[in-house]
Tab-separated table of C-alpha atoms in Angstrom:
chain	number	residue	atom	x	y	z
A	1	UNK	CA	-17.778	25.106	-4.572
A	2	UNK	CA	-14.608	26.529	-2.895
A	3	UNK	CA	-12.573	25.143	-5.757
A	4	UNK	CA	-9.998	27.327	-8.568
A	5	UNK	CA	-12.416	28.585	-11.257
A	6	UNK	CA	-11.477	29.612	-14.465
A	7	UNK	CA	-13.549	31.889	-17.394
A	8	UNK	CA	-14.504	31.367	-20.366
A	9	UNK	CA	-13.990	27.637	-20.318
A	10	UNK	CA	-13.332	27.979	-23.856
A	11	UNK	CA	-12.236	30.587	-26.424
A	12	UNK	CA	-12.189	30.531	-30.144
A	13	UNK	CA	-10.475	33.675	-31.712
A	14	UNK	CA	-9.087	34.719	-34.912
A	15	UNK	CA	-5.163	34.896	-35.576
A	16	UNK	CA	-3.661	38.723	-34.416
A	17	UNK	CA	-7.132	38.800	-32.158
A	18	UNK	CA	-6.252	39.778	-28.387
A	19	UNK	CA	-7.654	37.797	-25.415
A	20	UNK	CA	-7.718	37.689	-21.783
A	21	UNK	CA	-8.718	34.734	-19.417
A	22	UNK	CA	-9.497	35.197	-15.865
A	23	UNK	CA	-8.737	32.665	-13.174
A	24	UNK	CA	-10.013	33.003	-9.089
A	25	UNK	CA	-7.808	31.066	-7.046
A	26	UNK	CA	-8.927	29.359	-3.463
A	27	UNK	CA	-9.428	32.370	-1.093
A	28	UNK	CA	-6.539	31.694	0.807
A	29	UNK	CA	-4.324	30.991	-1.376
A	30	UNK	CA	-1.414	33.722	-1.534
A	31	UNK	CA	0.225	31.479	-4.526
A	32	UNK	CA	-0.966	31.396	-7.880
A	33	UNK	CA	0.601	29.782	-11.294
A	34	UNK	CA	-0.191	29.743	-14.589
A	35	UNK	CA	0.501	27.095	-16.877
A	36	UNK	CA	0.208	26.010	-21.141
A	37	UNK	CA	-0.522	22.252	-21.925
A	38	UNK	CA	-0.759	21.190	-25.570
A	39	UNK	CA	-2.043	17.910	-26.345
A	40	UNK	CA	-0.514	14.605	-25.336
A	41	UNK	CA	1.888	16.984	-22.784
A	42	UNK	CA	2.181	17.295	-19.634
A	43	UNK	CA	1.460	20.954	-18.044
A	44	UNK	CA	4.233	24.003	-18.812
A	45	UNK	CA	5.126	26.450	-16.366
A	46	UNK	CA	4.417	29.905	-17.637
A	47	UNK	CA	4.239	32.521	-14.450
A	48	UNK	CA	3.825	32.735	-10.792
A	49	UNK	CA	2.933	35.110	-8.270
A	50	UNK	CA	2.701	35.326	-4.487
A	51	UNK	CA	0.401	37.774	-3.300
A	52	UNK	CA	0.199	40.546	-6.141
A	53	UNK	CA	4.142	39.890	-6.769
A	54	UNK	CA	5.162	38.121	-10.027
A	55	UNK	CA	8.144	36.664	-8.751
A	56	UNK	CA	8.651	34.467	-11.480
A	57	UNK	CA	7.704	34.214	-15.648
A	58	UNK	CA	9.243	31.707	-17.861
A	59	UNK	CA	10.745	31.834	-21.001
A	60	UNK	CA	8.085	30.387	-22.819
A	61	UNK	CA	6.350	33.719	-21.728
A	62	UNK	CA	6.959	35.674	-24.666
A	63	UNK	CA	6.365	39.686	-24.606
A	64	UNK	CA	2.814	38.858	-26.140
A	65	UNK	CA	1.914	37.278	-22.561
A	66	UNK	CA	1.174	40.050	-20.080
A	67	UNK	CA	-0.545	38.057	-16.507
A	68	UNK	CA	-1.626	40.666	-13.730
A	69	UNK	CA	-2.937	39.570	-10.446
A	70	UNK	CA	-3.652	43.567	-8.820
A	71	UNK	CA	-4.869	42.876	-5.506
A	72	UNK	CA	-3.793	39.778	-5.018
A	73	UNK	CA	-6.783	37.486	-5.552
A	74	UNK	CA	-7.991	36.881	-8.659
A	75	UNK	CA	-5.729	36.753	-11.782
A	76	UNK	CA	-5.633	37.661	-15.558
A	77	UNK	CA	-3.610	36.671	-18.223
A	78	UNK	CA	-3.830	38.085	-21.667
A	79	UNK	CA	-1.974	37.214	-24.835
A	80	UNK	CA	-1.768	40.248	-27.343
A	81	UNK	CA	-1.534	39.542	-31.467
A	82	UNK	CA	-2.949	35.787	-30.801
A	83	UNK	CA	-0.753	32.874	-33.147
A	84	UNK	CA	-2.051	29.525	-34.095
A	85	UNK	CA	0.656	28.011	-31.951
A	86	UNK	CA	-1.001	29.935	-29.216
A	87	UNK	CA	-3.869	27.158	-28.909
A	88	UNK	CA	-3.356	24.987	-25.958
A	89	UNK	CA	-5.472	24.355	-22.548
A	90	UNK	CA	-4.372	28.014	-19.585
A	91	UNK	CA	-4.550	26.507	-16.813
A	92	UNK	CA	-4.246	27.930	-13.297
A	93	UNK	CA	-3.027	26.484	-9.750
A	94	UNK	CA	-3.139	27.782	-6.273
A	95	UNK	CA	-1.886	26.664	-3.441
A	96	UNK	CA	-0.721	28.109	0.402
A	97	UNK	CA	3.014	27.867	0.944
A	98	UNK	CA	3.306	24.101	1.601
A	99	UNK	CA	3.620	23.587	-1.868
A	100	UNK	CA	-0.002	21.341	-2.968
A	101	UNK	CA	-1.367	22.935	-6.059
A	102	UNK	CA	-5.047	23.117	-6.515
A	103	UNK	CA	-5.794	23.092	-10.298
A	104	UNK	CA	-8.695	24.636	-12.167
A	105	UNK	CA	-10.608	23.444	-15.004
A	106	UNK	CA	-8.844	25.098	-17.964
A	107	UNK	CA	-9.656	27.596	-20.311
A	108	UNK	CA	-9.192	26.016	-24.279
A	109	UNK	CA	-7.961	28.642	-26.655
A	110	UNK	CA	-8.406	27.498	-30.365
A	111	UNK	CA	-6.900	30.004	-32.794
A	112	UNK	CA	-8.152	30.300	-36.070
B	1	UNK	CA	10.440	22.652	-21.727
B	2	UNK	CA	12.087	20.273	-18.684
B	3	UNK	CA	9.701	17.270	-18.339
B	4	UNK	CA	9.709	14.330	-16.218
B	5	UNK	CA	10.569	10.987	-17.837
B	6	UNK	CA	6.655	9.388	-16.753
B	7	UNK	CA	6.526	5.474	-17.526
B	8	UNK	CA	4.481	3.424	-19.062
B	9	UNK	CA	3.088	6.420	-21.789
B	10	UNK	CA	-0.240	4.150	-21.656
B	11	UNK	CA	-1.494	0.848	-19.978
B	12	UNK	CA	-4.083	-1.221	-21.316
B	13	UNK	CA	-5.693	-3.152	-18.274
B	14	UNK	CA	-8.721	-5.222	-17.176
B	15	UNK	CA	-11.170	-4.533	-14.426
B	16	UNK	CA	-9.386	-5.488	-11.330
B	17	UNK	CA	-6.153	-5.803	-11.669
B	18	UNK	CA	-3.423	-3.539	-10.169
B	19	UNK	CA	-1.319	-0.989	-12.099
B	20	UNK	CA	2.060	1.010	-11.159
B	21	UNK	CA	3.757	3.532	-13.079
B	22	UNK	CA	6.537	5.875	-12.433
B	23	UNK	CA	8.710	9.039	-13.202
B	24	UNK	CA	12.302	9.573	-12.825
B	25	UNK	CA	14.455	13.015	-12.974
B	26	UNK	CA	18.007	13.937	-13.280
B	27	UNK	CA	17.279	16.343	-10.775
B	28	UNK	CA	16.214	16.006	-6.844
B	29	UNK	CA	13.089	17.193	-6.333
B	30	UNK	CA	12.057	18.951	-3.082
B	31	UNK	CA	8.197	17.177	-3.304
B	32	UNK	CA	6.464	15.090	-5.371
B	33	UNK	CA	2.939	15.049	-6.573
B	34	UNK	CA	0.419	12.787	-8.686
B	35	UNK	CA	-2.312	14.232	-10.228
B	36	UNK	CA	-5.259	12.664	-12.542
B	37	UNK	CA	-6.573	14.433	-15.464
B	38	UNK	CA	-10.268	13.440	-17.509
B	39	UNK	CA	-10.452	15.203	-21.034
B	40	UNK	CA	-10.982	18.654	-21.143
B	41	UNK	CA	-10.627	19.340	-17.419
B	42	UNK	CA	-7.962	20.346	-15.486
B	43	UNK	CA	-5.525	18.325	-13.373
B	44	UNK	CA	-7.250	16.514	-9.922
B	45	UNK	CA	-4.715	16.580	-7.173
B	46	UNK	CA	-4.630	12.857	-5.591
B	47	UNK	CA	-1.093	12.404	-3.475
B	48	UNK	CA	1.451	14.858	-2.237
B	49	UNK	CA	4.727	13.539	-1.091
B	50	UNK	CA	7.489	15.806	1.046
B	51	UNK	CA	9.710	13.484	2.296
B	52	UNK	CA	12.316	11.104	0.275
B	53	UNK	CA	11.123	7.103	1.175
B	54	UNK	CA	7.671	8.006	2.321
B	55	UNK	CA	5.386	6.179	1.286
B	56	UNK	CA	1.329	7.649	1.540
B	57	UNK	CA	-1.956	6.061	0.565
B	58	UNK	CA	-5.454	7.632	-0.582
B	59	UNK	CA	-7.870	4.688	-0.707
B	60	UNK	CA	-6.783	2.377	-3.341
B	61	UNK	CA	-3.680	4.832	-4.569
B	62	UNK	CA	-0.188	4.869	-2.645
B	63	UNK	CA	3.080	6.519	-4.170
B	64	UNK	CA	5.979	6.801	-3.050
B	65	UNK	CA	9.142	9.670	-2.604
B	66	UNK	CA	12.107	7.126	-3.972
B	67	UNK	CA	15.149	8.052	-1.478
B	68	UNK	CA	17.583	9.612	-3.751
B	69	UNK	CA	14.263	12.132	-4.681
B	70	UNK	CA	14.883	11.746	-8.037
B	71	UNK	CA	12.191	9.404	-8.575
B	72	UNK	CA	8.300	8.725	-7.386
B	73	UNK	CA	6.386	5.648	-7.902
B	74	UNK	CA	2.374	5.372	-8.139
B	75	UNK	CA	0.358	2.138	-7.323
B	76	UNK	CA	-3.328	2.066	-8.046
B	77	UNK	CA	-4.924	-1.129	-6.452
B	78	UNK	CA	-8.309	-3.107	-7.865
B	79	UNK	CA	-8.550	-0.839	-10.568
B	80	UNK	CA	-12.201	0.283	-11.787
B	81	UNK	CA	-13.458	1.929	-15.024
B	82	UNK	CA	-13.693	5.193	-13.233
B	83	UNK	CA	-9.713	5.153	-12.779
B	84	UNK	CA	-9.510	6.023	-16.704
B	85	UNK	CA	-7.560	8.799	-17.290
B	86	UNK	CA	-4.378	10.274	-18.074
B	87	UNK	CA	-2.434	10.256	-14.589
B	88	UNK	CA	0.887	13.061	-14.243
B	89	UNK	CA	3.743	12.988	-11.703
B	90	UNK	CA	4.778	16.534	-10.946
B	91	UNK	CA	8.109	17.950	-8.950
B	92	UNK	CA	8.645	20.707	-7.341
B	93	UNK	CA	12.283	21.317	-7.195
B	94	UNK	CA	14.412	22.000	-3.846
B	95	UNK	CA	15.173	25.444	-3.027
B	96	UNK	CA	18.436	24.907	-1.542
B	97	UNK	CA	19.432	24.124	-5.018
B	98	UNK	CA	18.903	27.635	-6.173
B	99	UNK	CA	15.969	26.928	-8.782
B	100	UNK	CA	12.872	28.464	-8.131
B	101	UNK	CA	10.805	27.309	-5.812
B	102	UNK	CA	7.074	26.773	-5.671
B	103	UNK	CA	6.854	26.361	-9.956
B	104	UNK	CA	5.916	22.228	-10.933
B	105	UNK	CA	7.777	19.963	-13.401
B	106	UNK	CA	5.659	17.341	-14.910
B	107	UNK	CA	5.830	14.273	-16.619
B	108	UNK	CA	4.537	13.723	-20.018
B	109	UNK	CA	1.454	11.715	-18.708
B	110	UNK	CA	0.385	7.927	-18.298
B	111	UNK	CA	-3.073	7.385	-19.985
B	112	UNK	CA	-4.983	4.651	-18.620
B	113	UNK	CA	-7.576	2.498	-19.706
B	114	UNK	CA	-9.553	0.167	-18.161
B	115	UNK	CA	-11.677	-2.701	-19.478
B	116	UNK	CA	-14.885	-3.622	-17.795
């Protein structure tokens, strides 16, 4: 499978407990996003990058996010201090310029 | 966060019949997609749209770009159990207008069900 894969599928950690989720985009994929979804929403736009470059993070980024992507391949986002209203679905998207994102399956972070 | 205005929020259907739902924007969009989502996976890409009035099909699905590309329109044909699922519009917003390009907007999400 050639496909966006994402690890661990899902995390359970303790409030002011640090994680870090990995995602491995399509191989040719330059792009890659991050996003949040909470329940009954619609995905959030958290950070993008094109090759290694973050070009973009939004505000919903706070300084607790940190999302590397060092050689441009595969990427990492970690969230330092973990909150309760941290718990949502990561997901991550790639795509080539043209602009179709290719999803993968999520990583679920409960906090406790 | 911006979202899409997505409509119906759910649709209750039988086997068989058709279903169409939409999203709307106060903002033009550069492309459109529509993406289908099952329960703890993430979001299944099923139609991209570039151009404002086309109008594409993927077997029984075909959306299309409305011409003032503020709006996108999804039809689903014959529907089947296996078309359950919460179904998302997404935008991608034009770069010419000086927002950043490449990041999507979605819609809050039209959850369908389907009765045998």
């Amino acid at each position: 499978d050639t496909g966006v894969s994402q690890d661990p599928r899902h995390k359970i950690t303790k409030r002011g407990q640090n994680v870090t989720f990995r995602c491995d985009p399509i191989s040719e994929h330059n792009r890659l996003y991050w996003y949040r979804q909470t329940l009954g929403q619609g995905p959030e736009f958290l950070t993008y990058f094109q090759n290694e470059a973050q070009l973009e993070k939004s505000r919903l980024l706070s300084d607790r996010f940190s999302a590397e992507r060092p050689k441009g391949s595969f990427s990492t986002l970690e969230i330092q201090r973990t909150e309760q209203g941290d718990s949502a679905m990561y997901l991550c998207a790639s795509s080539l310029s043209n602009g179709e994102q290719y999803f993968g399956p999520g990583t679920r972070l409960t906090v406790t | 966060g911006q979202q899409l205005n997505q409509s119906p929020q759910s649709m209750f259907i039988q086997e068989g019949e058709d279903v169409s739902m939409n999203c709307t924007s106060s903002s033009i969009f550069n492309t459109w997609l529509w993406y289908k989502q099952d329960p703890g996976e993430g979001p299944v890409l099923l139609i991209a749209l570039y151009k404002a009035g086309e109008l594409t099909s993927n077997g029984r699905l075909t959306a299309q770009f409305g011409i003032t590309r503020k709006d996108s329109f999804l039809n689903i044909s014959a529907s089947i159990p296996s078309d359950v699922g919460i179904y998302f519009c997404a935008g991608q917003p034009d770069p010419a207008g000086g927002t950043s390009y490449g990041k999507l907007t979605f819609g809050q999400g039209t959850i369908l069900t389907v009765h045998p």
